[in-house]
Short mmCIF file of C-alpha atoms in Angstrom, two decimals:
data_model
loop_
_atom_site.label_atom_id
_atom_site.label_comp_id
_atom_site.label_asym_id
_atom_site.label_seq_id
_atom_site.Cartn_x
_atom_site.Cartn_y
_atom_site.Cartn_z
CA MET Y 2 26.70 175.93 164.88
CA ARG Y 3 26.18 173.64 167.74
CA ARG Y 4 24.47 170.60 165.82
CA THR Y 5 22.06 167.98 167.75
CA SER Y 6 19.30 165.82 167.34
CA GLY Y 7 17.29 164.58 170.02
CA LEU Y 8 15.24 162.28 168.07
CA LEU Y 9 16.87 160.29 168.12
CA ALA Y 10 19.77 162.62 170.06
CA VAL Y 11 19.67 160.23 173.47
CA LEU Y 12 22.67 158.33 173.67
CA ALA Y 13 22.71 154.88 172.67
CA ALA Y 14 21.01 153.27 175.69
CA ALA Y 15 22.00 150.90 178.18
CA LEU Y 16 22.51 147.15 176.52
CA LEU Y 17 19.26 146.17 178.71
CA THR Y 18 16.14 147.76 179.36
CA LEU Y 19 13.85 145.96 181.27
CA PRO Y 20 11.20 147.76 182.52
CA THR Y 21 10.48 147.48 186.47
CA GLY Y 22 6.73 149.17 186.94
CA PRO Y 23 3.86 147.32 188.04
CA PRO Y 24 2.61 144.56 187.03
CA ALA Y 25 -0.10 144.22 184.12
CA THR Y 26 -3.60 143.89 185.27
CA ALA Y 27 -5.62 140.80 184.29
CA ALA Y 28 -7.39 142.77 181.37
CA GLU Y 29 -3.99 144.27 179.97
CA THR Y 30 -3.34 140.10 179.45
CA PRO Y 31 -3.54 139.67 175.88
CA ALA Y 32 -6.11 137.01 174.67
CA PRO Y 33 -4.72 134.40 172.85
CA THR Y 34 -4.44 134.73 169.00
CA ALA Y 35 -4.12 131.99 166.28
CA VAL Y 36 -0.16 132.68 164.86
CA ALA Y 37 -0.52 135.35 162.38
CA ALA Y 38 1.40 136.80 159.17
CA LEU Y 39 3.36 139.90 159.79
CA PRO Y 40 1.16 142.72 158.77
CA ASP Y 41 1.57 144.90 155.79
CA GLU Y 42 -0.22 148.47 158.43
CA PRO Y 43 -0.45 148.20 162.26
CA ASP Y 44 -3.73 147.50 163.35
CA ASP Y 45 -5.37 150.71 163.79
CA ASP Y 46 -7.25 150.06 167.15
CA PHE Y 47 -2.94 148.95 168.64
CA VAL Y 48 -1.99 152.19 167.33
CA GLU Y 49 -4.62 153.79 168.68
CA GLN Y 50 -3.87 152.45 171.73
CA CYS Y 51 -0.23 152.58 171.88
CA GLN Y 52 -0.94 156.55 171.29
CA ASN Y 53 -2.82 156.83 174.02
CA ASP Y 54 -0.92 154.74 176.31
CA PRO Y 55 1.29 157.16 178.50
CA GLU Y 56 3.66 154.37 179.01
CA SER Y 57 3.95 154.57 175.83
CA ASN Y 58 5.05 158.11 175.52
CA SER Y 59 8.76 157.51 176.18
CA GLU Y 60 12.40 157.13 175.46
CA GLN Y 61 11.98 153.14 175.40
CA GLY Y 62 8.96 153.07 174.33
CA ARG Y 63 6.44 149.80 175.93
CA VAL Y 64 6.65 145.69 175.18
CA TRP Y 65 2.55 145.53 174.93
CA ASP Y 66 3.88 141.39 175.33
CA ARG Y 67 6.37 139.86 173.86
CA THR Y 68 4.53 139.67 170.06
CA THR Y 69 4.50 144.25 170.12
CA TRP Y 70 6.51 146.91 170.91
CA CYS Y 71 5.33 150.31 170.62
CA GLN Y 72 6.16 154.00 170.92
CA HIS Y 73 4.15 157.10 170.72
CA THR Y 74 6.79 159.90 171.82
CA THR Y 75 8.08 163.47 170.92
CA SER Y 76 11.42 163.95 170.39
CA TYR Y 77 13.49 166.20 168.78
CA GLY Y 78 16.31 167.87 166.34
CA GLU Y 79 18.46 171.43 166.84
CA ILE Y 80 21.05 173.47 164.78
CA ILE Y 81 22.17 176.41 166.53
CA VAL Y 82 23.07 179.12 164.04
CA ASN Y 83 25.20 181.76 165.06
CA GLY Y 84 23.35 181.81 168.59
CA GLN Y 85 20.15 181.63 167.52
CA THR Y 86 18.57 177.50 168.12
CA SER Y 87 16.73 176.12 165.43
CA ARG Y 88 14.38 173.04 166.64
CA ALA Y 89 12.24 170.99 165.12
CA ASP Y 90 10.13 168.48 168.03
CA ILE Y 91 8.77 165.54 166.21
CA THR Y 92 5.78 163.25 167.21
CA TYR Y 93 5.96 159.73 166.05
CA THR Y 94 4.43 156.59 166.14
CA ALA Y 95 6.24 153.28 165.85
CA LEU Y 96 5.71 149.90 166.80
CA ALA Y 97 7.55 146.60 166.42
CA TYR Y 98 6.06 143.13 165.35
CA ALA Y 99 7.67 140.13 166.15
CA ASP Y 100 7.19 137.40 163.97
CA GLN Y 101 5.56 134.44 165.40
CA ALA Y 102 6.73 132.03 162.55
CA ASP Y 103 9.72 133.53 161.56
CA ARG Y 104 12.96 134.74 163.02
CA LYS Y 105 11.95 138.41 161.60
CA VAL Y 106 10.89 141.61 163.54
CA ARG Y 107 9.00 144.04 161.72
CA ILE Y 108 9.13 147.93 163.07
CA PHE Y 109 6.89 150.66 161.36
CA PHE Y 110 6.80 154.58 161.40
CA GLN Y 111 5.05 157.34 160.86
CA VAL Y 112 5.54 161.02 161.86
CA ASP Y 113 2.28 162.46 163.03
CA ASP Y 114 3.12 165.92 163.48
CA PHE Y 115 6.32 168.35 164.05
CA ASP Y 116 6.30 171.84 165.35
CA THR Y 117 9.57 174.29 164.02
CA ASN Y 118 10.24 177.94 164.87
CA TYR Y 119 10.90 178.75 161.85
CA GLY Y 120 14.84 179.35 161.80
CA VAL Y 121 16.81 177.20 159.63
CA ILE Y 122 14.72 174.16 160.12
CA ASN Y 123 11.85 173.80 158.90
CA SER Y 124 8.69 172.50 156.63
CA PHE Y 125 11.19 171.78 153.35
CA THR Y 126 13.64 170.33 156.37
CA ASP Y 127 14.85 167.00 155.03
CA MET Y 128 14.09 163.78 158.23
CA ARG Y 129 16.03 160.76 157.11
CA ILE Y 130 15.35 157.48 159.13
CA SER Y 131 16.79 154.21 159.28
CA VAL Y 132 17.12 150.57 161.68
CA GLY Y 133 20.03 149.77 162.62
CA CYS Y 134 20.45 146.10 163.51
CA GLN Y 135 23.51 144.59 165.68
CA ALA Y 136 24.79 141.03 166.22
CA LEU Y 137 24.38 138.95 163.71
CA CYS Y 138 21.14 140.34 161.92
CA ASP Y 139 20.34 142.29 159.04
CA VAL Y 140 17.73 145.15 157.78
CA SER Y 141 15.84 145.74 154.62
CA GLY Y 142 13.62 149.22 153.72
CA ASN Y 143 16.93 151.82 154.71
CA ASP Y 144 17.52 152.39 150.96
CA ASP Y 145 13.64 153.14 150.62
CA SER Y 146 12.92 156.30 149.65
CA ASP Y 147 10.50 156.58 151.62
CA LYS Y 148 12.54 156.90 154.51
CA ASP Y 149 14.16 160.24 153.43
CA ASN Y 150 11.16 163.10 153.14
CA MET Y 151 10.91 166.34 153.81
CA LEU Y 152 9.19 167.14 157.58
CA LEU Y 153 6.04 168.46 155.16
CA THR Y 154 5.40 165.28 153.87
CA TRP Y 155 6.76 163.34 156.20
CA ARG Y 156 3.42 164.51 158.25
CA ASP Y 157 1.41 164.33 155.61
CA PHE Y 158 1.51 161.07 154.64
CA THR Y 159 -1.00 159.05 156.50
CA GLY Y 160 0.17 155.56 156.17
CA PHE Y 161 4.08 154.12 158.47
CA VAL Y 162 6.93 153.09 156.48
CA SER Y 163 8.27 149.97 157.31
CA TRP Y 164 11.45 147.77 157.94
CA ASP Y 165 12.04 144.34 158.75
CA ILE Y 166 14.77 142.45 160.53
CA THR Y 167 15.93 139.59 159.97
CA SER Y 168 17.59 137.02 162.39
CA GLN Y 169 20.01 134.45 160.53
CA ASP Y 170 19.12 131.25 161.48
CA ASP Y 171 21.99 130.77 163.84
CA GLY Y 172 22.36 131.21 167.52
CA VAL Y 173 23.03 129.78 171.01
CA GLY Y 174 21.90 125.76 172.16
CA ALA Y 175 19.83 123.68 169.58
CA GLU Y 176 17.11 125.80 169.31
CA ARG Y 177 19.33 128.43 168.23
CA ILE Y 178 18.58 131.47 170.39
CA ALA Y 179 20.35 134.62 169.16
CA ARG Y 180 19.76 137.97 170.96
CA HIS Y 181 19.80 141.47 168.73
CA ARG Y 182 20.01 145.02 169.75
CA TRP Y 183 18.22 147.51 167.29
CA ASN Y 184 18.10 151.60 167.28
CA PHE Y 185 16.80 154.12 164.80
CA SER Y 186 18.72 157.00 164.05
CA GLY Y 187 17.64 159.87 161.77
CA GLN Y 188 19.32 163.29 161.12
CA LEU Y 189 17.82 166.27 159.84
CA VAL Y 190 19.10 167.93 156.97
CA THR Y 191 17.94 171.71 156.12
CA SER Y 192 17.44 173.04 152.70
CA TYR Y 193 20.43 174.25 153.15
CA GLY Y 194 22.68 171.94 153.54
CA GLN Y 195 22.80 171.79 156.93
CA ALA Y 196 22.45 168.49 159.10
CA THR Y 197 22.17 167.10 162.61
CA VAL Y 198 24.22 165.21 164.36
CA PRO Y 199 22.77 161.47 163.02
CA GLY Y 200 20.86 160.57 165.95
CA VAL Y 201 20.20 157.47 167.56
CA GLY Y 202 17.82 156.25 169.62
CA LEU Y 203 18.00 153.59 172.59
CA ASP Y 204 18.31 150.03 171.54
CA HIS Y 205 15.55 147.57 171.99
CA HIS Y 206 16.30 144.32 172.11
CA ILE Y 207 14.27 140.67 170.49
CA ARG Y 208 15.28 137.70 170.76
CA CYS Y 209 14.95 135.23 167.82
CA ASP Y 210 14.99 131.03 167.56
CA SER Y 211 14.55 128.11 165.55
CA ALA Y 212 13.04 126.17 169.07
CA GLY Y 213 9.83 124.33 167.07
CA THR Y 214 12.77 122.52 164.72
CA VAL Y 215 14.00 120.42 167.86
CA PRO Y 216 12.24 117.81 169.85
CA GLY Y 217 10.00 118.77 173.50
CA TYR Y 218 9.16 121.95 171.51
CA GLY Y 219 5.72 120.25 169.42
CA GLY Y 220 3.17 122.21 168.20
CA TRP Y 221 5.62 125.33 167.69
CA THR Y 222 5.83 127.02 164.56
CA ALA Y 223 10.12 126.00 163.92
CA LYS Y 224 10.96 129.68 163.83
CA ALA Y 225 10.05 132.95 165.76
CA CYS Y 226 11.78 136.38 167.63
CA ILE Y 227 9.53 137.76 171.03
CA ASN Y 228 10.65 141.42 172.38
CA ASP Y 229 13.10 140.53 174.66
CA ASP Y 230 12.80 144.21 177.09
CA VAL Y 231 10.34 142.87 179.32
CA LEU Y 232 10.25 139.95 182.29
CA PRO Y 233 8.43 137.17 181.31
CA TYR Y 234 5.08 136.19 183.50
CA ILE Y 235 1.61 134.67 183.35
CA THR Y 236 -0.80 136.67 185.69
CA TYR Y 237 -3.40 134.92 187.37
CA SER Y 238 -6.37 136.63 188.78
CA LYS Y 239 -8.10 135.63 192.10
CA SER Y 240 -11.71 136.31 189.75
CA GLY Y 241 -11.10 134.62 187.40
CA PRO Y 242 -11.77 131.12 185.97
CA ALA Y 243 -8.29 130.04 187.61
CA ALA Y 244 -9.16 131.67 190.80
CA GLY Y 245 -8.77 129.16 193.60
CA VAL Y 246 -5.05 129.03 191.47
CA ALA Y 247 -4.43 132.37 191.58
CA GLN Y 248 -5.35 132.06 195.54
CA HIS Y 249 -3.28 129.01 196.41
CA ILE Y 250 -0.77 130.81 194.94
CA GLU Y 251 -0.67 133.71 196.51
CA THR Y 252 -0.79 131.98 199.61
CA ALA Y 253 2.58 130.66 198.30
CA LEU Y 254 3.94 133.23 196.89
CA ASN Y 255 3.05 135.82 200.04
CA ARG Y 256 2.68 133.85 202.90
CA PRO Y 257 4.51 130.84 202.47
CA ALA Y 258 5.32 129.13 205.53
CA ASP Y 259 0.82 128.74 205.93
CA THR Y 260 1.41 126.27 203.28
CA TYR Y 261 0.88 122.39 202.84
CA PRO Y 262 3.46 120.51 203.57
CA ASN Y 263 4.92 121.38 206.42
CA ARG Y 264 2.72 124.67 207.35
CA GLY Y 265 4.16 126.69 209.88
CA THR Y 266 8.04 125.84 208.84
CA PRO Y 267 9.68 128.45 207.32
CA LYS Y 268 10.09 128.43 203.27
CA THR Y 269 10.80 130.55 200.43
CA ILE Y 270 8.93 130.33 197.30
CA PRO Y 271 10.59 131.68 193.97
CA GLY Y 272 8.62 133.04 191.11
CA LYS Y 273 6.85 136.47 192.23
CA TYR Y 274 6.68 138.70 190.08
CA THR Y 275 8.71 141.72 190.90
CA GLY Y 276 9.46 143.88 188.05
CA ASN Y 277 13.25 143.11 190.04
CA PRO Y 278 15.61 140.59 187.49
CA ASP Y 279 17.06 139.90 190.40
CA ASP Y 280 14.37 138.46 192.04
CA PRO Y 281 14.32 134.23 191.94
CA GLY Y 282 12.06 133.63 189.45
CA LEU Y 283 10.72 129.92 187.49
CA HIS Y 284 12.55 127.57 184.67
CA ARG Y 285 10.42 125.75 182.48
CA ILE Y 286 11.41 122.01 182.43
CA ALA Y 287 10.71 119.37 179.89
CA VAL Y 288 6.84 117.65 180.63
CA GLY Y 289 8.50 113.98 180.87
CA SER Y 290 11.99 114.61 182.05
CA PRO Y 291 13.14 113.34 185.05
CA GLU Y 292 12.88 116.23 187.68
CA TYR Y 293 9.32 116.65 185.88
CA VAL Y 294 8.90 112.64 186.95
CA ALA Y 295 10.65 114.16 190.33
CA ASN Y 296 8.12 116.57 190.87
CA ARG Y 297 5.91 115.06 190.23
CA ALA Y 298 6.55 112.29 192.26
CA GLU Y 299 6.85 114.28 195.24
CA GLN Y 300 3.31 115.90 194.81
CA ARG Y 301 2.03 112.33 195.15
CA ARG Y 302 3.45 111.23 197.97
CA ILE Y 303 2.14 114.64 199.90
CA ARG Y 304 -1.32 114.75 198.43
CA ASP Y 305 -1.08 111.04 199.55
CA ARG Y 306 -0.08 111.77 202.76
CA SER Y 307 2.30 108.94 202.13
CA ALA Y 308 5.58 109.35 204.52
CA PRO Y 309 6.89 111.64 205.94
CA TYR Y 310 4.54 114.23 204.63
CA ASN Y 311 1.90 112.22 207.27
CA GLY Y 312 2.04 114.23 209.79
CA PRO Y 313 -0.43 116.84 212.20
CA ASP Y 314 1.48 119.96 209.39
CA ASP Y 315 0.84 118.21 206.32
CA LEU Y 316 -1.79 118.23 203.39
CA PRO Y 317 -5.00 117.59 205.12
CA VAL Y 318 -7.22 114.30 203.39
CA LYS Y 319 -9.07 115.17 200.19
CA PRO Y 320 -11.98 116.85 201.19
CA PRO Y 321 -15.39 115.04 199.87
CA ALA Y 322 -15.57 118.64 196.86
CA ASP Y 323 -14.51 117.98 193.20
CA VAL Y 324 -10.92 118.94 194.01
CA GLN Y 325 -7.69 118.53 192.94
CA ALA Y 326 -4.24 118.49 194.41
CA ASP Y 327 -2.63 121.87 192.51
CA GLU Y 328 1.01 122.06 193.04
CA PHE Y 329 3.32 125.41 193.59
CA PRO Y 330 6.25 125.54 191.99
CA PHE Y 331 4.70 124.36 189.02
CA ALA Y 332 5.83 120.56 188.16
CA SER Y 333 6.70 122.04 184.61
CA THR Y 334 9.26 124.04 186.23
CA ARG Y 335 12.49 123.09 187.37
CA GLU Y 336 11.73 124.90 191.47
CA GLY Y 337 9.17 122.47 191.80
CA LEU Y 338 8.46 120.13 194.18
CA GLY Y 339 11.21 117.39 194.27
CA ALA Y 340 13.90 120.77 193.36
CA LYS Y 341 17.05 119.41 195.78
CA ASP Y 342 20.41 121.39 196.54
CA ALA Y 343 23.51 120.57 195.83
CA GLN Y 344 24.22 118.02 198.20
CA GLY Y 345 20.79 116.23 196.39
CA ASN Y 346 18.28 116.93 200.12
CA LEU Y 347 14.92 118.11 199.20
CA LEU Y 348 14.71 122.18 198.90
CA GLY Y 349 11.38 121.82 200.62
CA ASN Y 350 10.21 125.49 198.58
CA GLY Y 351 6.42 123.97 197.71
CA SER Y 352 3.20 124.14 198.19
CA VAL Y 353 0.63 121.65 197.88
CA ALA Y 354 -3.36 122.47 198.19
CA TRP Y 355 -6.67 121.38 197.48
CA VAL Y 356 -8.11 123.35 194.32
CA ASP Y 357 -12.11 123.09 192.73
CA SER Y 358 -11.18 120.72 190.07
CA ALA Y 359 -12.37 123.19 187.06
CA GLN Y 360 -10.26 125.75 188.28
CA ASN Y 361 -7.23 123.78 188.68
CA ILE Y 362 -8.05 123.01 184.88
CA ALA Y 363 -8.37 126.19 183.24
CA GLY Y 364 -5.18 127.59 185.54
CA GLY Y 365 -3.34 124.66 183.51
CA ASN Y 366 -4.73 125.63 180.38
CA GLN Y 367 -3.32 129.26 181.17
CA LEU Y 368 0.30 128.24 181.36
CA LYS Y 369 0.22 125.97 178.50
CA ASP Y 370 -0.75 128.63 176.64
CA PHE Y 371 1.84 131.41 178.32
CA TYR Y 372 4.61 128.88 177.32
CA LYS Y 373 3.40 128.90 173.56
CA ARG Y 374 2.44 132.75 173.28
CA ASP Y 375 5.61 134.19 175.03
CA ARG Y 376 7.83 131.25 173.59
CA ILE Y 377 9.00 130.37 177.39
CA LEU Y 378 12.16 128.52 176.34
CA MET Y 379 13.65 125.41 178.51
CA GLY Y 380 16.55 125.57 180.79
CA ASP Y 381 18.06 128.76 181.74
CA HIS Y 382 16.75 131.01 178.67
CA ASP Y 383 13.42 132.31 179.99
CA GLU Y 384 13.34 132.96 183.89
CA PHE Y 385 9.84 133.54 184.60
CA TYR Y 386 6.97 135.19 187.38
CA VAL Y 387 4.01 135.10 187.74
CA ASN Y 388 1.66 137.50 188.81
CA ILE Y 389 -1.95 137.65 190.45
CA VAL Y 390 -4.16 140.75 190.89
CA PRO Y 391 -7.44 140.36 191.56
CA MET K 21 -12.54 102.78 154.36
CA THR K 22 -12.00 99.58 156.04
CA HIS K 23 -8.84 101.12 157.45
CA PRO K 24 -7.97 104.15 158.54
CA ARG K 25 -4.92 106.45 158.54
CA SER K 26 -3.72 105.93 161.98
CA THR K 27 -0.67 106.83 164.17
CA GLU K 28 -0.38 105.97 168.36
CA ALA K 29 1.58 106.46 171.05
CA GLU K 30 2.41 106.46 174.69
CA VAL K 31 2.51 109.57 175.94
CA VAL K 32 2.98 111.19 180.15
CA ILE K 33 0.07 112.89 181.86
CA ASP K 34 0.00 116.20 182.32
CA GLU K 35 -2.32 118.47 184.99
CA GLY K 36 -4.45 115.51 184.48
CA ARG K 37 -4.56 115.67 180.99
CA LEU K 38 -3.06 115.65 177.35
CA THR K 39 -3.58 116.56 174.15
CA VAL K 40 -3.71 116.16 170.53
CA GLU K 41 -3.27 119.59 168.52
CA ASP K 42 -2.64 120.48 165.33
CA LEU K 43 0.36 121.16 164.98
CA ALA K 44 -0.25 124.33 163.19
CA GLY K 45 -2.07 126.42 166.59
CA GLY K 46 -4.57 125.89 168.94
CA TRP K 47 -4.74 127.57 172.50
CA ALA K 48 -5.54 125.74 175.15
CA VAL K 49 -7.66 128.33 177.29
CA ALA K 50 -10.46 128.57 174.16
CA ALA K 51 -10.90 124.26 175.06
CA GLY K 52 -14.51 123.74 175.93
CA PRO K 53 -16.15 120.71 177.75
CA SER K 54 -18.28 118.79 175.04
CA ALA K 55 -21.76 118.28 175.53
CA GLY K 56 -22.01 114.75 178.23
CA ALA K 57 -18.33 114.45 178.00
CA PRO K 58 -16.77 116.76 180.38
CA TRP K 59 -13.67 114.89 179.75
CA LEU K 60 -12.93 115.52 176.40
CA LEU K 61 -12.56 119.56 175.85
CA THR K 62 -12.36 120.87 172.67
CA ALA K 63 -10.82 124.25 170.37
CA ASP K 64 -10.40 125.04 166.81
CA ASP K 65 -6.94 122.95 166.34
CA ILE K 66 -6.81 120.99 169.89
CA VAL K 67 -8.86 118.23 172.16
CA ILE K 68 -8.35 118.00 175.49
CA LEU K 69 -8.29 114.32 176.82
CA VAL K 70 -8.74 113.89 180.59
CA SER K 71 -8.15 111.47 182.63
CA ALA K 72 -10.37 109.63 184.51
CA SER K 73 -6.98 108.41 187.07
CA ASP K 74 -6.37 110.68 190.01
CA ALA K 75 -2.40 109.29 189.30
CA LEU K 76 0.00 112.51 188.94
CA LEU K 77 2.67 110.28 186.89
CA GLN K 78 1.31 107.19 184.10
CA TYR K 79 1.65 107.28 180.40
CA PRO K 80 -1.91 106.60 178.63
CA ALA K 81 -1.94 105.08 174.92
CA VAL K 82 -3.24 107.28 172.71
CA ARG K 83 -4.47 106.12 169.50
CA VAL K 84 -5.64 108.43 167.00
CA GLU K 85 -7.23 107.89 163.39
CA ALA K 86 -8.25 109.46 160.55
CA TRP K 87 -11.17 108.17 158.96
CA ASP K 88 -13.00 109.82 155.00
CA ARG K 89 -16.40 109.78 156.97
CA ALA K 90 -18.08 108.52 160.22
CA PRO K 91 -16.88 105.30 161.70
CA ALA K 92 -19.41 102.92 162.65
CA ALA K 93 -19.75 102.60 166.83
CA ASP K 94 -16.48 101.40 168.75
CA GLU K 95 -18.26 99.41 171.36
CA GLY K 96 -15.85 98.28 174.63
CA TRP K 97 -15.03 101.83 176.16
CA THR K 98 -16.09 103.39 179.37
CA ASN K 99 -16.84 106.02 178.22
CA THR K 100 -17.51 108.66 174.89
CA GLY K 101 -17.71 111.91 173.65
CA GLU K 102 -18.32 113.75 170.17
CA ALA K 103 -17.38 117.12 169.37
CA VAL K 104 -16.68 119.31 166.38
CA LEU K 105 -13.78 121.48 165.29
CA ARG K 106 -11.55 123.27 162.82
CA LEU K 107 -8.18 122.04 161.62
CA SER K 108 -6.08 124.83 160.33
CA GLY K 109 -3.15 122.63 159.56
CA GLY K 110 -4.32 119.32 159.20
CA THR K 111 -1.80 117.68 160.52
CA VAL K 112 -2.19 116.62 164.15
CA GLY K 113 0.19 115.49 166.69
CA ILE K 114 -0.05 113.64 170.31
CA LEU K 115 1.42 115.50 172.91
CA PRO K 116 1.82 116.24 176.15
CA PHE K 117 0.01 118.89 177.60
CA GLY K 118 1.95 121.06 179.36
CA GLY K 119 4.01 121.17 175.91
CA GLY K 120 7.16 118.92 174.98
CA GLU K 121 7.93 116.52 172.47
CA VAL K 122 5.21 114.73 169.88
CA ALA K 123 4.78 111.52 170.89
CA GLY K 124 4.60 108.74 167.86
CA GLU K 125 4.73 110.49 164.64
CA PRO K 126 1.80 112.96 163.39
CA LEU K 127 -0.64 112.54 161.17
CA VAL K 128 -2.04 114.22 158.72
CA VAL K 129 -5.82 113.94 158.99
CA GLY K 130 -6.73 115.80 155.88
CA PRO K 131 -6.70 119.31 154.39
CA PRO K 132 -7.85 122.37 156.57
CA GLY K 133 -11.50 122.37 157.72
CA ARG K 134 -14.23 121.34 160.21
CA TYR K 135 -13.88 118.18 161.32
CA ALA K 136 -16.29 115.81 163.65
CA VAL K 137 -14.19 113.69 166.47
CA ARG K 138 -15.30 111.48 168.63
CA ALA K 139 -13.19 110.13 171.34
CA HIS K 140 -13.21 106.83 173.83
CA ARG K 141 -12.01 106.70 176.85
CA THR K 142 -11.15 103.42 179.20
CA GLY K 143 -8.69 102.53 181.94
CA GLY K 144 -8.97 105.01 184.71
CA GLU K 145 -10.26 102.35 186.72
CA GLN K 146 -7.68 100.31 186.80
CA VAL K 147 -4.82 102.86 186.95
CA ASP K 148 -6.15 103.86 190.58
CA ALA K 149 -6.27 100.44 191.52
CA LEU K 150 -2.40 99.56 190.25
CA LEU K 151 -1.47 102.56 192.09
CA ARG K 152 -3.74 101.51 195.74
CA ASP K 153 -1.33 97.71 194.92
CA ASP K 154 1.78 100.32 194.93
CA PRO K 155 1.67 103.62 194.69
CA GLU K 156 5.07 104.24 193.32
CA ALA K 157 4.56 102.30 190.30
CA VAL K 158 4.36 104.38 186.89
CA PRO K 159 1.43 102.46 184.66
CA HIS K 160 2.27 102.53 181.12
CA GLY K 161 -0.58 101.61 178.74
CA VAL K 162 -3.02 100.65 181.63
CA GLU K 163 -5.24 103.31 180.18
CA ARG K 164 -6.00 103.52 176.96
CA PHE K 165 -7.42 106.50 174.50
CA LEU K 166 -8.94 106.19 171.11
CA LEU K 167 -9.93 109.36 169.31
CA GLN K 168 -11.30 109.73 165.91
CA PHE K 169 -11.52 111.59 163.05
CA TRP K 170 -13.46 112.08 159.77
CA PRO K 171 -14.53 115.75 157.70
CA VAL K 172 -17.93 117.01 157.97
CA ALA K 173 -19.28 120.04 156.15
CA GLY K 174 -19.27 123.78 157.10
#
């Protein structure tokens, strides 16, 4: 008898799965919402969105944003007896909500449907589902009776079962950053006592921190978790309220030699979202830190055409319109205008452009909210990118 | 109330702005300008104060006061604006716009609820004049803001 369990029979995944799909469109960028408590039940609209989303129909599911993950897919379990395969295909929906105010993640699971081929596996076959978590984390809910039911019962029960992953308040640095892996595992047991090999699903990654308890993260919740299987990026739309900022950044990322200062000089401006984690991104620094002050000082020299930025290839004088000098990379990043090499020489991989004041303000507002919503930590903890869309 | 509860601090200007936020929440993109005072942007849980100066690096002095009722008009400010917002926690902090450390002590404005806020601004022109004389200067406390909260019905 050969026994496998696809539900879960997909072998444990690579330690890190970083989706490399195309950047989200502006419409997919989540609107900011108030910090909410973990829900007792998943949001109906989100469940429907997930169930109709092709990207969620995959072994790894889809990280929608750093707060939410979901999966709607079909997996299987089978047992081969005397050369005959008995199999169940199980379609399920699973969601994970990262807590924005605690070191916790809540996972939901529901069987939407199943199909059997009438062998030893049938509607009365028992299915057990559990959640595992590795590295300084605990799972509650595995011992609840609702995780062990006949396939028929799983399907006819219209609600979701849930687990809570709790991250211990410990980890790296002052922010006490901890990264955890969690996964589903499942097993089918027939009414004759035949069991599939327990299958373990792909690993999903979460990160929890207590950044709000340390200086530098004022206004943040003390603790939180995020879904970590995704590269964080901020989306600016060329037709949105920060259109001028989007245009400026697009030029800086795609045609850096066309930017001021030193227009015409080759530059390599980092931060373009491609989905490739090896591409150079941006790293947040504290507003008011020495690096930040250096970024602003350089921006001022460029804006005011102070030496050495007073040549014909430097930023023209301010036009009469209501504009502001917009900088990229952002002054709140290590890669800003004041960035230097190991010898202390300015890298010069930046751009300043005159941008409509209202649009510049809107762009700054988006960046502020992105840092907070996506919980962008400072230093090397969170390399992030910029995605420009029409 | 003769003497309101208050907090004050100097805070670095970032993107030409600073914020006074309810420490329980607040989203900048939701903030819109107040009527007659485009430099005062508010939404629930957040007040964004825009500097009158072009300085990219300066440290305005900010004072925040919590009153039981509308305070008397305070003369001597270049600009004044008012708005109404909801505070979901009731404790606010003075922050650099891009986030960072709360400057000074957080201030308990009152219980969660609806509040009027009156904002005053002055000194931006003096910052610009100072920088014209010394472009490398980093002004501290030259531009000043006063924010006064009091509860309103609703």
